[in-house]
């Protein structure tokens, strides 16, 4: 069996299929340990800010330092929950968390993507926390097309600042791709779920899991 990493993260914008592929991975091999999202491992601060108008806190009241640190602390606690000899499955790894903070910074503070990216990575510093195989799922390699695909999948219109945030997030993800932030990028446009999943397995180093031979 191929050597597998300590952590595998699936990353990408809303409605790209992260949860679907994480569930499929977890069901194929007992060595995977689903670790979920950062807020599940540090619930108290997230529950506190969610009281009242959560979107207003996220996009108006929080500072970039506060939001970024909350994401990083939750990520560190999630990594610490991994059991020995198992591969932790992360719903959004470190690069994606930094992308979320960067896109929020752009929308909230009026910075360019490059300026916000530099701000957030400066806050994060050299903290790796959990070396991971970070796989980015993109609905399309074109930012506008990518946003159009994911917004249509939502089933109802995004309102308020959220459309601007999501459009910015797509641009930030492509900016990260240009800077080598992800182990692998999977272009999902026009492809079947099985085809995308086979790519994910290949990037994890477990392509034989595609036919269940290592189940």
Short mmCIF file of C-alpha atoms in Angstrom, two decimals:
data_model
loop_
_atom_site.label_atom_id
_atom_site.label_comp_id
_atom_site.label_asym_id
_atom_site.label_seq_id
_atom_site.Cartn_x
_atom_site.Cartn_y
_atom_site.Cartn_z
CA UNK A 1 0.00 0.00 0.00
CA UNK A 2 1.23 3.48 -0.81
CA UNK A 3 2.48 5.75 1.96
CA UNK A 4 -0.32 8.05 3.01
CA UNK A 5 0.04 11.45 4.69
CA UNK A 6 -0.89 12.35 8.25
CA UNK A 7 -3.55 14.74 6.95
CA UNK A 8 -5.54 15.12 3.75
CA UNK A 9 -7.62 18.26 3.23
CA UNK A 10 -10.26 18.92 0.61
CA UNK A 11 -10.61 22.58 -0.22
CA UNK A 12 -12.68 24.77 -2.49
CA UNK A 13 -15.62 27.17 -2.59
CA UNK A 14 -19.15 26.42 -1.41
CA UNK A 15 -21.00 23.69 -3.31
CA UNK A 16 -17.96 22.19 -5.03
CA UNK A 17 -18.37 18.77 -3.39
CA UNK A 18 -15.89 18.78 -0.50
CA UNK A 19 -18.23 17.00 1.92
CA UNK A 20 -19.30 14.43 -0.67
CA UNK A 21 -15.73 13.41 -1.44
CA UNK A 22 -14.69 13.39 2.22
CA UNK A 23 -17.55 10.99 3.00
CA UNK A 24 -16.54 8.77 0.08
CA UNK A 25 -12.91 8.75 1.22
CA UNK A 26 -13.87 7.86 4.79
CA UNK A 27 -15.99 4.97 3.55
CA UNK A 28 -13.25 3.44 1.43
CA UNK A 29 -10.52 2.90 4.00
CA UNK A 30 -10.59 2.45 7.77
CA UNK A 31 -7.29 4.28 8.13
CA UNK A 32 -8.98 7.61 7.46
CA UNK A 33 -10.19 9.60 10.46
CA UNK A 34 -12.79 12.26 9.58
CA UNK A 35 -11.93 15.38 11.59
CA UNK A 36 -14.49 17.76 10.11
CA UNK A 37 -14.33 21.55 10.35
CA UNK A 38 -12.33 23.79 12.69
CA UNK A 39 -15.36 25.07 14.61
CA UNK A 40 -16.20 21.53 15.75
CA UNK A 41 -12.94 21.37 17.72
CA UNK A 42 -13.13 24.83 19.29
CA UNK A 43 -16.88 25.43 19.59
CA UNK A 44 -17.04 28.01 22.39
CA UNK A 45 -15.72 31.10 20.57
CA UNK A 46 -17.68 30.26 17.43
CA UNK A 47 -20.88 29.80 19.43
CA UNK A 48 -20.26 33.12 21.14
CA UNK A 49 -19.87 35.12 17.91
CA UNK A 50 -22.79 33.31 16.30
CA UNK A 51 -25.19 34.80 18.84
CA UNK A 52 -27.10 37.56 17.09
CA UNK A 53 -26.07 38.62 13.59
CA UNK A 54 -23.29 36.18 12.66
CA UNK A 55 -22.77 37.65 9.19
CA UNK A 56 -22.40 41.15 10.66
CA UNK A 57 -19.78 39.92 13.11
CA UNK A 58 -17.90 38.06 10.34
CA UNK A 59 -17.90 40.81 7.71
CA UNK A 60 -18.09 43.98 9.83
CA UNK A 61 -17.22 43.60 13.51
CA UNK A 62 -14.37 41.10 13.56
CA UNK A 63 -10.82 42.17 12.80
CA UNK A 64 -8.69 40.27 10.33
CA UNK A 65 -6.36 39.30 13.18
CA UNK A 66 -9.26 38.00 15.31
CA UNK A 67 -10.83 35.95 12.52
CA UNK A 68 -7.54 34.52 11.30
CA UNK A 69 -6.45 33.55 14.82
CA UNK A 70 -9.78 31.85 15.52
CA UNK A 71 -9.41 29.80 12.37
CA UNK A 72 -5.81 28.88 13.20
CA UNK A 73 -6.56 27.92 16.81
CA UNK A 74 -9.42 25.68 15.69
CA UNK A 75 -7.17 24.13 13.05
CA UNK A 76 -4.46 23.36 15.64
CA UNK A 77 -6.99 21.72 17.99
CA UNK A 78 -8.40 19.71 15.10
CA UNK A 79 -4.92 18.48 14.15
CA UNK A 80 -4.28 17.46 17.76
CA UNK A 81 -7.35 15.20 17.63
CA UNK A 82 -5.79 12.90 15.04
CA UNK A 83 -5.20 9.38 16.33
CA UNK A 84 -1.79 7.78 15.88
CA UNK A 85 -1.31 5.82 12.66
CA UNK A 86 -4.42 7.29 11.04
CA UNK A 87 -4.82 9.88 8.29
CA UNK A 88 -6.93 12.83 9.35
CA UNK A 89 -9.49 14.04 6.81
CA UNK A 90 -9.91 17.82 6.99
CA UNK A 91 -12.88 19.79 5.70
CA UNK A 92 -10.86 22.82 4.55
CA UNK A 93 -7.18 22.69 5.43
CA UNK A 94 -4.78 25.48 6.28
CA UNK A 95 -4.54 26.99 2.76
CA UNK A 96 -8.33 27.19 2.53
CA UNK A 97 -8.65 28.77 5.97
CA UNK A 98 -6.16 31.43 4.90
CA UNK A 99 -8.16 31.91 1.69
CA UNK A 100 -11.35 32.46 3.70
CA UNK A 101 -9.63 35.03 5.91
CA UNK A 102 -8.10 36.72 2.86
CA UNK A 103 -11.40 37.00 0.98
CA UNK A 104 -13.08 38.38 4.11
CA UNK A 105 -10.28 40.92 4.48
CA UNK A 106 -10.75 42.07 0.87
CA UNK A 107 -14.49 42.56 1.31
CA UNK A 108 -14.27 44.12 4.77
CA UNK A 109 -11.19 46.31 4.48
CA UNK A 110 -11.22 47.17 0.78
CA UNK A 111 -7.76 45.74 0.09
CA UNK A 112 -6.67 44.08 -3.13
CA UNK A 113 -6.36 40.30 -3.17
CA UNK A 114 -2.57 40.61 -3.08
CA UNK A 115 -2.60 43.05 -0.17
CA UNK A 116 -5.07 40.97 1.84
CA UNK A 117 -3.15 37.76 1.11
CA UNK A 118 0.04 39.34 2.42
CA UNK A 119 -1.80 40.60 5.53
CA UNK A 120 -3.26 37.20 6.39
CA UNK A 121 -0.10 35.21 5.70
CA UNK A 122 1.76 37.70 7.87
CA UNK A 123 -0.63 36.96 10.75
CA UNK A 124 -0.26 33.22 10.23
CA UNK A 125 3.52 33.49 10.07
CA UNK A 126 5.37 30.21 9.69
CA UNK A 127 2.81 28.13 11.54
CA UNK A 128 2.30 24.88 9.63
CA UNK A 129 0.39 23.15 12.46
CA UNK A 130 -0.48 20.05 10.44
CA UNK A 131 1.53 19.13 7.32
CA UNK A 132 -1.12 18.05 4.86
CA UNK A 133 -1.85 16.93 1.35
CA UNK A 134 -4.08 19.83 0.36
CA UNK A 135 -6.31 19.15 -2.63
CA UNK A 136 -8.22 22.04 -4.17
CA UNK A 137 -11.48 21.29 -5.98
CA UNK A 138 -12.46 24.02 -8.43
CA UNK A 139 -15.79 24.17 -10.29
CA UNK A 140 -13.88 25.90 -13.10
CA UNK A 141 -10.43 27.37 -13.64
CA UNK A 142 -12.14 30.64 -14.62
CA UNK A 143 -13.14 32.67 -11.55
CA UNK A 144 -16.37 34.09 -13.00
CA UNK A 145 -17.46 30.73 -14.39
CA UNK A 146 -16.57 29.05 -11.10
CA UNK A 147 -18.74 31.47 -9.14
CA UNK A 148 -21.63 31.04 -11.59
CA UNK A 149 -21.56 27.27 -11.17
CA UNK A 150 -21.47 27.26 -7.36
CA UNK A 151 -24.07 30.00 -6.95
CA UNK A 152 -26.47 28.12 -9.21
CA UNK A 153 -26.04 25.01 -7.05
CA UNK A 154 -27.08 26.92 -3.93
CA UNK A 155 -30.73 26.71 -4.95
CA UNK A 156 -31.54 30.18 -3.66
CA UNK A 157 -29.92 33.58 -4.22
CA UNK A 158 -27.02 34.61 -2.03
CA UNK A 159 -27.80 37.96 -0.43
CA UNK A 160 -26.05 40.85 1.30
CA UNK A 161 -22.28 40.81 1.16
CA UNK A 162 -22.08 37.08 0.48
CA UNK A 163 -22.03 37.27 -3.36
CA UNK A 164 -19.10 39.69 -3.24
CA UNK A 165 -17.34 37.46 -0.71
CA UNK A 166 -17.83 34.31 -2.80
CA UNK A 167 -16.61 36.01 -5.98
CA UNK A 168 -13.56 37.26 -4.11
CA UNK A 169 -12.95 33.81 -2.63
CA UNK A 170 -12.77 32.30 -6.11
CA UNK A 171 -10.20 34.92 -7.09
CA UNK A 172 -8.19 34.29 -3.92
CA UNK A 173 -8.11 30.54 -4.57
CA UNK A 174 -6.71 31.11 -8.05
CA UNK A 175 -4.17 33.52 -6.56
CA UNK A 176 -3.09 30.77 -4.17
CA UNK A 177 -2.81 28.29 -7.05
CA UNK A 178 -0.42 30.67 -8.77
CA UNK A 179 1.68 30.70 -5.58
CA UNK A 180 1.73 26.91 -5.15
CA UNK A 181 -0.40 26.75 -2.02
CA UNK A 182 -2.04 23.41 -2.87
CA UNK A 183 -0.59 19.96 -3.39
CA UNK A 184 -2.94 19.38 -6.29
CA UNK A 185 -5.74 21.15 -8.14
CA UNK A 186 -8.72 19.28 -9.59
CA UNK A 187 -10.71 21.01 -12.32
CA UNK A 188 -14.24 19.67 -11.80
CA UNK A 189 -15.99 21.41 -14.69
CA UNK A 190 -18.02 19.05 -16.87
CA UNK A 191 -16.76 15.94 -15.09
CA UNK A 192 -18.56 13.08 -13.36
CA UNK A 193 -18.44 12.61 -9.59
CA UNK A 194 -16.62 9.29 -10.07
CA UNK A 195 -14.03 10.87 -12.35
CA UNK A 196 -13.34 13.66 -9.87
CA UNK A 197 -13.09 11.17 -7.01
CA UNK A 198 -10.60 9.03 -8.93
CA UNK A 199 -8.42 12.14 -9.28
CA UNK A 200 -8.71 12.82 -5.54
CA UNK A 201 -7.63 9.27 -4.74
CA UNK A 202 -4.71 9.55 -7.11
CA UNK A 203 -3.48 12.75 -5.50
CA UNK A 204 -3.77 11.20 -2.04
CA UNK A 205 -1.65 8.30 -3.29
CA UNK A 206 -4.40 5.71 -2.93
CA UNK A 207 -5.58 5.28 -6.51
CA UNK A 208 -6.23 1.57 -5.91
CA UNK A 209 -8.99 2.61 -3.54
CA UNK A 210 -10.95 3.69 -6.61
CA UNK A 211 -12.05 0.08 -7.18
CA UNK A 212 -12.31 -0.76 -3.47
CA UNK A 213 -9.34 -3.16 -3.55
CA UNK A 214 -7.94 -1.73 -0.31
CA UNK A 215 -11.23 -1.43 1.44
#
